[in-house]
Coordinates of C-alpha atoms in Angstrom, one line a residue:
Chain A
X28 CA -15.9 36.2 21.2
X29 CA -17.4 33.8 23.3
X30 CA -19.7 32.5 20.4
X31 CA -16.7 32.5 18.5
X32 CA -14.8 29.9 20.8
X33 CA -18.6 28.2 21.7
X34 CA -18.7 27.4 17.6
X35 CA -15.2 26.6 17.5
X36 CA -15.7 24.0 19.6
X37 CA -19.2 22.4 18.3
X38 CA -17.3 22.4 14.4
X39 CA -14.1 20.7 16.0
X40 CA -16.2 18.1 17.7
X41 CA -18.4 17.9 14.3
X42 CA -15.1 18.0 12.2
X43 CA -13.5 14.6 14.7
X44 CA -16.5 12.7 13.4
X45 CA -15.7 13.4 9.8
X46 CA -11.9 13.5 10.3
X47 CA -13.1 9.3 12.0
X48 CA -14.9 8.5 8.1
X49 CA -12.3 10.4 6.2
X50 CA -9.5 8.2 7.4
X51 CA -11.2 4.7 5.9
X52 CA -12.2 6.5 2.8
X53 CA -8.5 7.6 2.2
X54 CA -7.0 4.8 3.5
X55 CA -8.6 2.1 1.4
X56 CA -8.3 4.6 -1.5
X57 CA -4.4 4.3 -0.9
X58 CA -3.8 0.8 -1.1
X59 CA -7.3 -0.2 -3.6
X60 CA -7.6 3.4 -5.3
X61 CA -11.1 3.3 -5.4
X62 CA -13.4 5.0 -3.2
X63 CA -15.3 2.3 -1.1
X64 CA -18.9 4.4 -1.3
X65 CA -19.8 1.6 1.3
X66 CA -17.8 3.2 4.1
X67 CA -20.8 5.7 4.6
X68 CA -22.8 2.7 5.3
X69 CA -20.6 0.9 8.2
X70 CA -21.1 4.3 10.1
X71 CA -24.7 3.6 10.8
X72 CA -24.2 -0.2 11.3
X73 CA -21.7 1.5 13.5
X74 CA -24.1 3.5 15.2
X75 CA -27.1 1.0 15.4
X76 CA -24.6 -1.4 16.8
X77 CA -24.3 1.1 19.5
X78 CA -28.0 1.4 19.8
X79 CA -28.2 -2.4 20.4
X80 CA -25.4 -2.8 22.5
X81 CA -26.6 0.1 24.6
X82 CA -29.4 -2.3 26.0
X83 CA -26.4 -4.6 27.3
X84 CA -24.9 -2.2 29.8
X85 CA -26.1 0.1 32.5
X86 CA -26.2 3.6 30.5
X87 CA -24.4 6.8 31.3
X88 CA -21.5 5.0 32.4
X89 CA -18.0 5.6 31.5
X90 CA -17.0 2.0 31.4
X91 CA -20.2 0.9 29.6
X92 CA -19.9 3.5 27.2
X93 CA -16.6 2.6 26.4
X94 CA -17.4 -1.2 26.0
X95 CA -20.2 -0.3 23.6
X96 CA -17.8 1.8 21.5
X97 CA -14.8 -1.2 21.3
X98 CA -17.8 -3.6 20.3
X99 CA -19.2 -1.2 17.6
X100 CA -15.3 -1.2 16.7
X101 CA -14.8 -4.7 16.3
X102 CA -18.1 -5.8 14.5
X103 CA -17.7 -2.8 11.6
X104 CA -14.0 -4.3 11.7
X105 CA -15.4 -7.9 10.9
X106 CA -18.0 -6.4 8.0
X107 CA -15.6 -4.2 6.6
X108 CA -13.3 -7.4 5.9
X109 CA -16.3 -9.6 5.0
X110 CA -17.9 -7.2 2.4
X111 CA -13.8 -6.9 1.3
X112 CA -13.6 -10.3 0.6
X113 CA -16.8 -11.2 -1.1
X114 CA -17.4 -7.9 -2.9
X115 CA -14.3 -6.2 -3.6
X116 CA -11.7 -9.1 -3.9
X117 CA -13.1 -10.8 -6.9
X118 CA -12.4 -7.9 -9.0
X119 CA -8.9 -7.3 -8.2
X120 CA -7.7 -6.6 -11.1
X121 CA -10.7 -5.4 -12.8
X122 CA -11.0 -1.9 -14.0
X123 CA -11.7 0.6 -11.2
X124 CA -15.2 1.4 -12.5
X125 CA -16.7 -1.9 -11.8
X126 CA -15.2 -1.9 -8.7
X127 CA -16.7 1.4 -7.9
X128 CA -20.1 0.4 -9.4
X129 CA -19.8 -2.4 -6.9
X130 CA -19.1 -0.5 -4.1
X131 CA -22.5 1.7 -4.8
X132 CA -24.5 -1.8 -5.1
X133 CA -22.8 -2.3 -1.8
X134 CA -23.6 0.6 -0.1
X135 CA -27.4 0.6 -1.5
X136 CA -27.6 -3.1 -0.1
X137 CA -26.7 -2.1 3.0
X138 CA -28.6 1.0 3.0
X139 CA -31.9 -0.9 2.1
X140 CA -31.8 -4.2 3.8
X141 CA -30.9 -1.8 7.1
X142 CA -34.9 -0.4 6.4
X143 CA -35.8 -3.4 6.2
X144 CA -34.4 -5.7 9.2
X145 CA -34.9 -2.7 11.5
X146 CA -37.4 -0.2 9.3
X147 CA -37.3 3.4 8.3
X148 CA -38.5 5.4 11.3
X149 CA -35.6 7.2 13.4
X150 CA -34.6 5.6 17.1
X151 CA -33.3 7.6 19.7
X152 CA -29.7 7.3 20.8
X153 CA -29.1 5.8 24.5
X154 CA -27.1 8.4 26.8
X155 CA -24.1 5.8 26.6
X156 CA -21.8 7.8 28.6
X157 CA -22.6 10.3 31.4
X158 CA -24.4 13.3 30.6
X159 CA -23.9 16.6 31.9
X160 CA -22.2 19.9 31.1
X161 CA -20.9 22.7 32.4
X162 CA -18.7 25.9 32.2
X163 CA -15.3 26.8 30.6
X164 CA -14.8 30.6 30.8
X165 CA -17.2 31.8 28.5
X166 CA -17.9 28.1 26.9
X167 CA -20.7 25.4 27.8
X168 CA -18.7 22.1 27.1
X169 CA -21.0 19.0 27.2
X170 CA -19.9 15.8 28.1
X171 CA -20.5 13.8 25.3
X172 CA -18.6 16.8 23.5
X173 CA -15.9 15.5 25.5
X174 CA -15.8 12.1 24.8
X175 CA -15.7 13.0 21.2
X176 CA -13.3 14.7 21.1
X177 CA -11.3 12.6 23.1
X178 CA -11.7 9.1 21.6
X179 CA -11.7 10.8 17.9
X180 CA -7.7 12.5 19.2
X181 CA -6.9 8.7 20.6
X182 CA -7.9 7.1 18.0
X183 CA -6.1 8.9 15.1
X184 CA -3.0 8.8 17.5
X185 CA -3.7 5.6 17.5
X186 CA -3.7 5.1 14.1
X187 CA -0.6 7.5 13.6
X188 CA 1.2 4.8 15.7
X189 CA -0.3 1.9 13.7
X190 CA 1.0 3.6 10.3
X191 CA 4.4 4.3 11.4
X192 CA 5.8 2.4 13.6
X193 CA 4.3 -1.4 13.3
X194 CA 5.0 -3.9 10.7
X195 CA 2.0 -4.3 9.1
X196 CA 1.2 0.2 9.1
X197 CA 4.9 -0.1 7.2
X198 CA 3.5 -2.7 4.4
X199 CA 0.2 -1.0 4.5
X200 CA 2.5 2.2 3.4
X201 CA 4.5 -0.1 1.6
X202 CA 1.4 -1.4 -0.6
X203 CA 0.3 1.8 -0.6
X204 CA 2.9 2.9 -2.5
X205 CA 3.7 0.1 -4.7
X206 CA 1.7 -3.0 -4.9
X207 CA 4.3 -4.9 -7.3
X208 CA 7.3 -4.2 -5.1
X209 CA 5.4 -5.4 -1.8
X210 CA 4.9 -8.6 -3.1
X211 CA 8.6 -9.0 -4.0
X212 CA 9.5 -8.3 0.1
X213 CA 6.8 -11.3 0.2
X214 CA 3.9 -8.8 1.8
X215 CA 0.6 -10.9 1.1
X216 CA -1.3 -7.8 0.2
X217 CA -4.4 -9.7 0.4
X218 CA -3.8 -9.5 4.1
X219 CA -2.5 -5.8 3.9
X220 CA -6.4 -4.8 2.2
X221 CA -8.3 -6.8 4.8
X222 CA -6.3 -5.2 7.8
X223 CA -6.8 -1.7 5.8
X224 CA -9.8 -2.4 5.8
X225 CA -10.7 -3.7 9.3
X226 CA -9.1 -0.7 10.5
X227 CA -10.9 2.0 8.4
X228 CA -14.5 0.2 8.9
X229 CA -13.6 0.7 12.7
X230 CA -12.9 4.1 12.5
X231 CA -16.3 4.4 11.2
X232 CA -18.4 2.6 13.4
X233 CA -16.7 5.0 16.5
X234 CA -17.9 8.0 14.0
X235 CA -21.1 6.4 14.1
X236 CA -21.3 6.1 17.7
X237 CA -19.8 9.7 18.1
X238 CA -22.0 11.4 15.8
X239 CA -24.9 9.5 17.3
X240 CA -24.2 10.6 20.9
X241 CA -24.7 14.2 19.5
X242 CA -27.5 14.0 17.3
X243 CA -29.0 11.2 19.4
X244 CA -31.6 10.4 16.2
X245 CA -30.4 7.3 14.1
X246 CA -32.1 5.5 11.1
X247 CA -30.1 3.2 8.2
X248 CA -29.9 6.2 5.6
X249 CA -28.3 8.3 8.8
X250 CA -24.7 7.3 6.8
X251 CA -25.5 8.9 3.7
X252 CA -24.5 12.7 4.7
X253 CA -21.9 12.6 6.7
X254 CA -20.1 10.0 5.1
X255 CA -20.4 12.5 1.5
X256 CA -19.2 15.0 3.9
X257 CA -16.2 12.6 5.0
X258 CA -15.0 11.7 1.5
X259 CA -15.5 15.2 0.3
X260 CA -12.7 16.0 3.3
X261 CA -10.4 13.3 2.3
X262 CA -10.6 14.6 -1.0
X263 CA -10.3 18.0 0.5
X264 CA -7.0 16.9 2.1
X265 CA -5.5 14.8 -0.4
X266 CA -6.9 11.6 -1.2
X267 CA -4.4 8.9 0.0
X268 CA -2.8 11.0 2.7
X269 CA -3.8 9.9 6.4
X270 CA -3.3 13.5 8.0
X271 CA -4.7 15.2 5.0
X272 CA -8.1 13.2 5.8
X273 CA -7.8 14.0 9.4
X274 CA -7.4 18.1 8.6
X275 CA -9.6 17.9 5.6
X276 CA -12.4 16.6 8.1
X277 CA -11.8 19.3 11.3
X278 CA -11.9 22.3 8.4
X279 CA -15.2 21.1 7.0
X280 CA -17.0 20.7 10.1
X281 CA -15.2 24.1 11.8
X282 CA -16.6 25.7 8.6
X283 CA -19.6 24.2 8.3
X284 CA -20.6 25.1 12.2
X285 CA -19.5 28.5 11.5
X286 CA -22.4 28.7 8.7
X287 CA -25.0 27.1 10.7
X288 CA -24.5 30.0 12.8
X289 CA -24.8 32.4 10.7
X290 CA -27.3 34.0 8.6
X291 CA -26.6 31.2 5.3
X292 CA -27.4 28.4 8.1
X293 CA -29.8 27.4 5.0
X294 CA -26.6 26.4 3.0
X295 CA -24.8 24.9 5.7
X296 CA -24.8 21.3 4.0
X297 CA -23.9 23.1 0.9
X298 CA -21.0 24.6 2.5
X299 CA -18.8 21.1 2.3
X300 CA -19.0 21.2 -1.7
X301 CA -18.4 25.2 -1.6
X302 CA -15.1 24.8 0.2
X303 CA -14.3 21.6 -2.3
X304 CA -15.0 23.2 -5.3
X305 CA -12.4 25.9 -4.0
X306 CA -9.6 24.1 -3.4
X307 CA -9.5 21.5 -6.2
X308 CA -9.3 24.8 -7.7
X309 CA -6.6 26.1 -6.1
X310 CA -4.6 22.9 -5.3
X311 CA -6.1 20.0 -7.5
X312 CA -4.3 17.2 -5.5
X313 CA -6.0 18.5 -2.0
X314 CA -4.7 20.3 0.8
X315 CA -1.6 17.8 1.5
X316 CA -1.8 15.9 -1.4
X317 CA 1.1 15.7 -3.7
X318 CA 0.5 15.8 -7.8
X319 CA 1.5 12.8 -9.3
X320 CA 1.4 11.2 -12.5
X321 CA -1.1 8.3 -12.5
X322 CA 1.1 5.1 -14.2
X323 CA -0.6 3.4 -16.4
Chain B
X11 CA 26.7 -33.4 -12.4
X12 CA 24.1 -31.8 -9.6
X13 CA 20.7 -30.9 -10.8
X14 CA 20.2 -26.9 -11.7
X15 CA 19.2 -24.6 -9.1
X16 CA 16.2 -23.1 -11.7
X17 CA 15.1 -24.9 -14.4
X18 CA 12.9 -23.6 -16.9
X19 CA 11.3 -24.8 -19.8
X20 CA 8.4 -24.3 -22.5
X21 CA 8.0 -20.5 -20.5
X22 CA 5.3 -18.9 -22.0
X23 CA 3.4 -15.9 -20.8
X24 CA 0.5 -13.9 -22.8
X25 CA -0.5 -10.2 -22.1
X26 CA -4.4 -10.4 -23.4
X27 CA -3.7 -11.6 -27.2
X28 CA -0.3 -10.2 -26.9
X29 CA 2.3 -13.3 -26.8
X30 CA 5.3 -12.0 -24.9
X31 CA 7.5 -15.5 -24.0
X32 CA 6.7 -18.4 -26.5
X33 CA 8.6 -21.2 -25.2
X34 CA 11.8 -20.1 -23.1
X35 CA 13.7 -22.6 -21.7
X36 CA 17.6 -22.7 -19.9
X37 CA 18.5 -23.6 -16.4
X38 CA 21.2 -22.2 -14.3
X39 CA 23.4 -24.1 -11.7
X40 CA 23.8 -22.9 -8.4
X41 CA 26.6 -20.2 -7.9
X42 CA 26.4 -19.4 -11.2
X43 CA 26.7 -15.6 -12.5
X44 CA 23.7 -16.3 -15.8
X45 CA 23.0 -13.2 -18.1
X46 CA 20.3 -12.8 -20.4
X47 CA 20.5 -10.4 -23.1
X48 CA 18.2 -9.0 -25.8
X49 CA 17.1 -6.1 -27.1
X50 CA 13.5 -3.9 -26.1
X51 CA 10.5 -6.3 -26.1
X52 CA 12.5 -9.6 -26.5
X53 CA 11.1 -10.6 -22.8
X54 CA 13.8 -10.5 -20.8
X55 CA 11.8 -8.6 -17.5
X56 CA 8.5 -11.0 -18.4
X57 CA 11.2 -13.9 -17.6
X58 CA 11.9 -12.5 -14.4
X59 CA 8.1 -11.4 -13.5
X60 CA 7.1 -15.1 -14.4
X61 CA 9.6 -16.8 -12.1
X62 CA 9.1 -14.6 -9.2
X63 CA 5.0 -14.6 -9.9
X64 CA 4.0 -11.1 -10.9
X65 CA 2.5 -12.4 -14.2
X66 CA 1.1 -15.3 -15.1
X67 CA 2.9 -17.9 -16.8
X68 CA 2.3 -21.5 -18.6
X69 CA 5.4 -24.2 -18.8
X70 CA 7.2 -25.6 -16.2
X71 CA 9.8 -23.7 -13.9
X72 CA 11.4 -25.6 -11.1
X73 CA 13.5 -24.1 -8.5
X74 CA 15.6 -26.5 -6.1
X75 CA 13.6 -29.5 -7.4
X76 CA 9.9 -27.5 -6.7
X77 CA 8.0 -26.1 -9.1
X78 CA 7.6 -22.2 -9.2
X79 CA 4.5 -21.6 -11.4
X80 CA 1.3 -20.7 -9.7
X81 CA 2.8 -19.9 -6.6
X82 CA 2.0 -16.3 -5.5
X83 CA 5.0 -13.8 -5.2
X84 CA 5.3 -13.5 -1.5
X85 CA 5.4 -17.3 -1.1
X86 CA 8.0 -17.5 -4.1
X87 CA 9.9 -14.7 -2.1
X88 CA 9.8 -16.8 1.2
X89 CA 11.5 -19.8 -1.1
X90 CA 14.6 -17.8 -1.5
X91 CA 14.3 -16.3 -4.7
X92 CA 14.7 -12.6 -4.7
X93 CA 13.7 -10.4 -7.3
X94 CA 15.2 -6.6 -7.9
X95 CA 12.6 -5.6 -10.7
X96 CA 13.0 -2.8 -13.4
X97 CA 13.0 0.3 -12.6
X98 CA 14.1 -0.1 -9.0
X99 CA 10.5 0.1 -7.2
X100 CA 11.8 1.8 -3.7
X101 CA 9.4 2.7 -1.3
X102 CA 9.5 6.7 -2.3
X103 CA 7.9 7.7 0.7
X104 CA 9.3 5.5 3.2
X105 CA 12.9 6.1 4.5
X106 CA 16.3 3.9 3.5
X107 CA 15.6 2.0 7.0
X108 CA 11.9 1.5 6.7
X109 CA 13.0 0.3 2.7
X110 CA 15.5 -2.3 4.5
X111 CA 12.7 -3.1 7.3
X112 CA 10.4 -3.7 4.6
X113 CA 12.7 -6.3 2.7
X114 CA 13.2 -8.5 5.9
X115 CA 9.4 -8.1 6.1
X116 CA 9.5 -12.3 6.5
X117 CA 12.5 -12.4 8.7
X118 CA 11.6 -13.1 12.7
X119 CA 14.9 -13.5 13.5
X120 CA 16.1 -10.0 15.0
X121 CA 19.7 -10.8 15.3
X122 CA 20.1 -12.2 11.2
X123 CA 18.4 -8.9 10.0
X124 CA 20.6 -7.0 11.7
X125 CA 23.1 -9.1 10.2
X126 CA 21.9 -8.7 7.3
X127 CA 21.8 -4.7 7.3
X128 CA 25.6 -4.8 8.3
X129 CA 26.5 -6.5 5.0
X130 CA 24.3 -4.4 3.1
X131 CA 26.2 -1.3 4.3
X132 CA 29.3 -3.1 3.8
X133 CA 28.6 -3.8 0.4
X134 CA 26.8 -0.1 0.3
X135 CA 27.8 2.4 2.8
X136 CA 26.3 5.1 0.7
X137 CA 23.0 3.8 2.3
X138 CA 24.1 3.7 5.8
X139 CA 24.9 7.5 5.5
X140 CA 21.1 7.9 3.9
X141 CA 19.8 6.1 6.3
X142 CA 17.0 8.9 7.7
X143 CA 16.1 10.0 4.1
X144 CA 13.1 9.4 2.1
X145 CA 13.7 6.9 -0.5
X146 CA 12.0 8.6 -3.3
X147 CA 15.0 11.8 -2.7
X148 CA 18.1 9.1 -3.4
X149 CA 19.9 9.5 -6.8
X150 CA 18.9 6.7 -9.5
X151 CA 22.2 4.6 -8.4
X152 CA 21.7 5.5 -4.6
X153 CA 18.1 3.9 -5.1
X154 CA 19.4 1.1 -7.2
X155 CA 22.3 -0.1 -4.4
X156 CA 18.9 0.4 -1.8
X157 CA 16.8 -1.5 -4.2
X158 CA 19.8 -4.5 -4.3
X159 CA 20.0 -4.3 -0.4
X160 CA 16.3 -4.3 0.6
X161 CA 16.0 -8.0 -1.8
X162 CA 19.5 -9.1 0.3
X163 CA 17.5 -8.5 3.6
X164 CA 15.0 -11.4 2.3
X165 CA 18.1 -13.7 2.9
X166 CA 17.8 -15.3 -0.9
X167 CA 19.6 -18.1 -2.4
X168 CA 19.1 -16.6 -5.9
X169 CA 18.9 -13.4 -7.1
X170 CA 17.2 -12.1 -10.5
X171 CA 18.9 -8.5 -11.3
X172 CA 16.5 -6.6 -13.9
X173 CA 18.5 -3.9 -16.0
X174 CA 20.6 -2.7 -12.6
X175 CA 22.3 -0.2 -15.1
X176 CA 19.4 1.4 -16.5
X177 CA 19.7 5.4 -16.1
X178 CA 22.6 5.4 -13.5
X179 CA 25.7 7.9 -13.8
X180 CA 28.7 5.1 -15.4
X181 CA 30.8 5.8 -12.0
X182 CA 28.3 4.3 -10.1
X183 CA 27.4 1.3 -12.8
X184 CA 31.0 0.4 -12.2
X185 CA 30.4 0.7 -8.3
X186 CA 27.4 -1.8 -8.6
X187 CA 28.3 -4.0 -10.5
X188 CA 31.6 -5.0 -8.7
X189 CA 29.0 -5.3 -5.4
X190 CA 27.4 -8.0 -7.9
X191 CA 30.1 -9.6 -8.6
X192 CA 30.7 -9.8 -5.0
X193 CA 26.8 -10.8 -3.6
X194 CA 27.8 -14.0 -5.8
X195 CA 31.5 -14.8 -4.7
X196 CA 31.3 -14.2 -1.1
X197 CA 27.5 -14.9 -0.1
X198 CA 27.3 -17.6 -2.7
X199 CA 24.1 -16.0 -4.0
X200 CA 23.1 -17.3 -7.5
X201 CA 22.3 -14.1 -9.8
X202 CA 20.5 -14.2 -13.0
X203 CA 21.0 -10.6 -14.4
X204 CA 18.8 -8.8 -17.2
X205 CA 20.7 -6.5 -19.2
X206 CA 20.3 -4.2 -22.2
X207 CA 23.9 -3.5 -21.6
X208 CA 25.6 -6.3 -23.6
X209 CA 29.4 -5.9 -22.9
X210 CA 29.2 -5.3 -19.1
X211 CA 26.6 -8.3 -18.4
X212 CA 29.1 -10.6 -20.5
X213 CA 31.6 -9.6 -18.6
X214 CA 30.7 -10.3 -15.3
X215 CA 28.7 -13.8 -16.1
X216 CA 30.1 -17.4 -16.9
X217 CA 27.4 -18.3 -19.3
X218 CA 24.5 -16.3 -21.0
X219 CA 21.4 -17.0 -23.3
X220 CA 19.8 -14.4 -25.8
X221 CA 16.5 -13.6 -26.1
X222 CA 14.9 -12.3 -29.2
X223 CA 11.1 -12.1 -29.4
X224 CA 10.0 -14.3 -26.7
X225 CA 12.3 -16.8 -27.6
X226 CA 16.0 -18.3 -27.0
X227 CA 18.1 -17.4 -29.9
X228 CA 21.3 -18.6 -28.6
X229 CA 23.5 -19.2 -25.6
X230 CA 26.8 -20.3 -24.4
X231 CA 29.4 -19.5 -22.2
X232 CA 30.4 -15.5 -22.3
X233 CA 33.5 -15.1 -23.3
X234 CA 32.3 -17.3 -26.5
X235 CA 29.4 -15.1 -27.4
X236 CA 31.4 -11.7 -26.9
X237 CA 33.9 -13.1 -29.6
X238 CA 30.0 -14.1 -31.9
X239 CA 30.2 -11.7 -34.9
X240 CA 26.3 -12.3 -34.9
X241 CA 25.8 -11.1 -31.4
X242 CA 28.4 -7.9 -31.9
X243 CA 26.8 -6.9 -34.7
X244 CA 23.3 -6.5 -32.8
X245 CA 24.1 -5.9 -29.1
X246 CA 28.0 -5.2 -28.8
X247 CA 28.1 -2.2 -30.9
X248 CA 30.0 -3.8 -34.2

């Protein structure tokens, strides 16, 4: 039992991260449908901006920690919008395949010139916040578990907020649902795309500074994984639904915890694509997807 | 006599090598109820998407003495010119309130879109009663009245109406286009209505101009053209 719960809480902590990456993927899939394989990359920018910042403020402090994480925040935010506008927004309008095919080019640009600027070989993670654990019941809870948990729960209420009940989450719906009409209210949906995807490359550098707090190793392919984890959960959920990407996220690192555990812990990264392959299956638009017919 | 509200001429607009307008020109005055009528394919919704900037369009289209063309849609929106395209386009997942939010989306002024809602309901009071529902679960003429009210909350001078009676139950039609009718007498609203529904769009417009394959192939006032043995024949059902 008390492995049980011990698991139960590594995956959910595991499963916040992805739950953090799933949300860009599925968010810029809902107002661009495309998948921006790039998102992946913003994670590690996410996390070495963590690295670097790290060196700014006394570590293991809450505050510092904190600080850290809103910078990482705000410069994935800026990229995000940059490689938007330069790579992505010349092709509105194109077919999604070269858009796509972009985003990989993107994503491999990122991937490579990150070797290159700061080299191959892994870095340790600072302790940004304080370290410690202890005892609940039957359950070792660290600290940084904690603050994973925590910020990943603030931020998607965060978000939840954003969506519903501001302005620009309602033309962000708004787009999402129909580009043509948007314009007609006299939504610039230019501005709607970057502020999608400001928000989603956010999202991704606090996974990248999450994940990196618990598997204190970074280095610029760190993104590739999780971030195939991530989309595989907003697929998993429904791509294009916000709390479909959230769920889609905690079920894939619950299970894939669970497997690690066990006596498959070989197939544990296999696992993701297992429970995928099931439930397009099963339910081919996702867990909380709806079907619909794509208008052409 | 004062200068037209919209004036258009020479409006052409190509999909790829497909031509769809080849020179469409007429002009309507402000206050004016203007129809135009054609058949599938004669470019009567490629009119409205090139004045309100969804497609791209060569010629010249002027509206209150500025030019329209190469303006992009939410800046055309901003101008006054509202647009209620084909096939409704409601928000489907957002409710009847977020729909109305959304269509005051450039309005800062609390206490006018507030306004504003009032006389939507007035005109609609269907959508005050749907208020808290998805969009996406009204019936075709609930979503058309919502459709008509969210472009009323953009506060516009002129309103292009595209096929409003396109797969709506007749009680309704009759329902909506009275509230059309009514947008132009008492909010003064200009309308330029799209219609494959010959008889009822000559019946509530002054004056009306037919479009046949991208082109103008007649107009005048509408009682004239009801009475046009050529026009019957084609669109008035003999």
């Amino acid at each position: 039992m008390s492995e049980f719960l011990q698991q139960l809480l590594n995956g959910l902590s595991l499963g916040a991260i992805y739950a953090l990456i799933a949300l860009g993927y599925t968010m810029v899939y809902g107002v661009l449908r495309f998948i921006n394989f790039a998102h992946a990359d913003l994670f590690m920018v996410g996390a070495f901006l963590g690295y670097f910042g790290g060196r700014l403020v006394p570590s293991g402090t809450l505050v510092g920690g904190l600080g850290v994480l809103a910078l990482a925040m705000a410069g994935c935010a800026v990229l995000g919008i940059v490689i938007e506008r330069l790579a992505y927004r010349p092709l509105r309008g194109a077919p999604t395949l070269n858009v796509l095919i972009t985003a990989i080019g993107v994503s491999l640009l990122l991937e490579y010139s990150g070797q290159l600027v700061l080299g191959a070989a892994p870095r340790t993670f600072p302790d940004l916040f304080p370290a410690g654990r202890f005892n609940l019941g039957p359950v070792v809870v660290s600290t940084n578990q904690l603050v994973v948990i925590g910020v990943a729960v603030l931020l998607m209420v965060g978000l939840e907020l954003i969506v519903h009940r501001t302005r620009i989450g309602t033309a962000m719906r708004a787009v999402a649902l129909n580009p043509r009409a948007a314009q007609l209210v006299g939504i610039n949906n230019d501005v709607v795309i970057s502020f999608t995807f400001g928000l989603g490359s956010a999202l991704a550098g606090a996974g990248g500074i999450l994940y990196a707090l618990n598997y204190p190793s970074i280095d610029p392919l760190m993104g590739v994984m999780p971030g195939l984890k991530a989309f595989v959960a907003a697929v998993l959920g429904g791509i294009g639904n916000i709390p479909g990407a959230a769920l889609g996220g905690l079920l894939i690192g619950v299970v894939e915890t669970y497997v690690g555990g066990s006596a498959w812990s070989t197939y544990k990264d296999a696992i993701a694509f297992a429970v995928l392959i099931l439930v397009l299956l099963l339910r081919p638009a996702g867990l909380l997807g709806r079907v619909t017919v794509e208008k052409v | 006599m004062s200068p037209p509200l919209l004036h258009v001429s020479d409006l052409q607009v190509s999909y790829g090598a497909i031509r769809a307008l080849s020179g469409v020109s007429f002009s309507i005055a402000a206050g004016e109820i203007v129809t135009l009528i054609g058949g599938n394919g004669a470019g009567k919704t490629t009119t409205l998407r090139a004045l309100s900037g969804l497609v791209r369009a060569s010629g010249t289209a002027e509206f209150d003495g500025q030019t329209l063309l190469g303006q992009p849609a939410h800046r055309i929106v901003a101008r006054g010119l509202g647009h209620v395209p084909e096939g409704r386009m409601v928000f489907a997942n957002l409710t009847v309130a977020e729909n109305l939010a959304m269509g005051a989306y450039l309005d800062r002024d609390r206490d006018r879109v507030t306004r504003n809602r009032e006389e939507v309901f007035a005109l609609f009071p269907r959508l005050r009663e749907r208020l808290r529902q998805t969009a996406g679960t009204l019936s075709g003429g609930e979503q058309q009245m919502l459709a008509i009210g969210r472009a009323l909350m953009g506060n516009p001078r002129f309103l292009m109406l595209d096929e409003p009676s396109l797969g709506i139950a007749p009680r309704l039609i009759t329902t909506i286009f009275e509230q059309i009718v009514a947008i132009n007498r008492q909010r003064g609203i200009t309308i330029l209505l799209v219609e494959q529904n010959a008889n009822l769009a000559l019946e509530v417009s002054s004056r009306a101009y037919v479009l046949e394959t991208g082109r103008v192939v007649m107009s005048g006032p509408s009682p004239e053209l009801r009475a046009d043995p050529r026009l019957k024949a084609t669109y008035l059902g003999g």
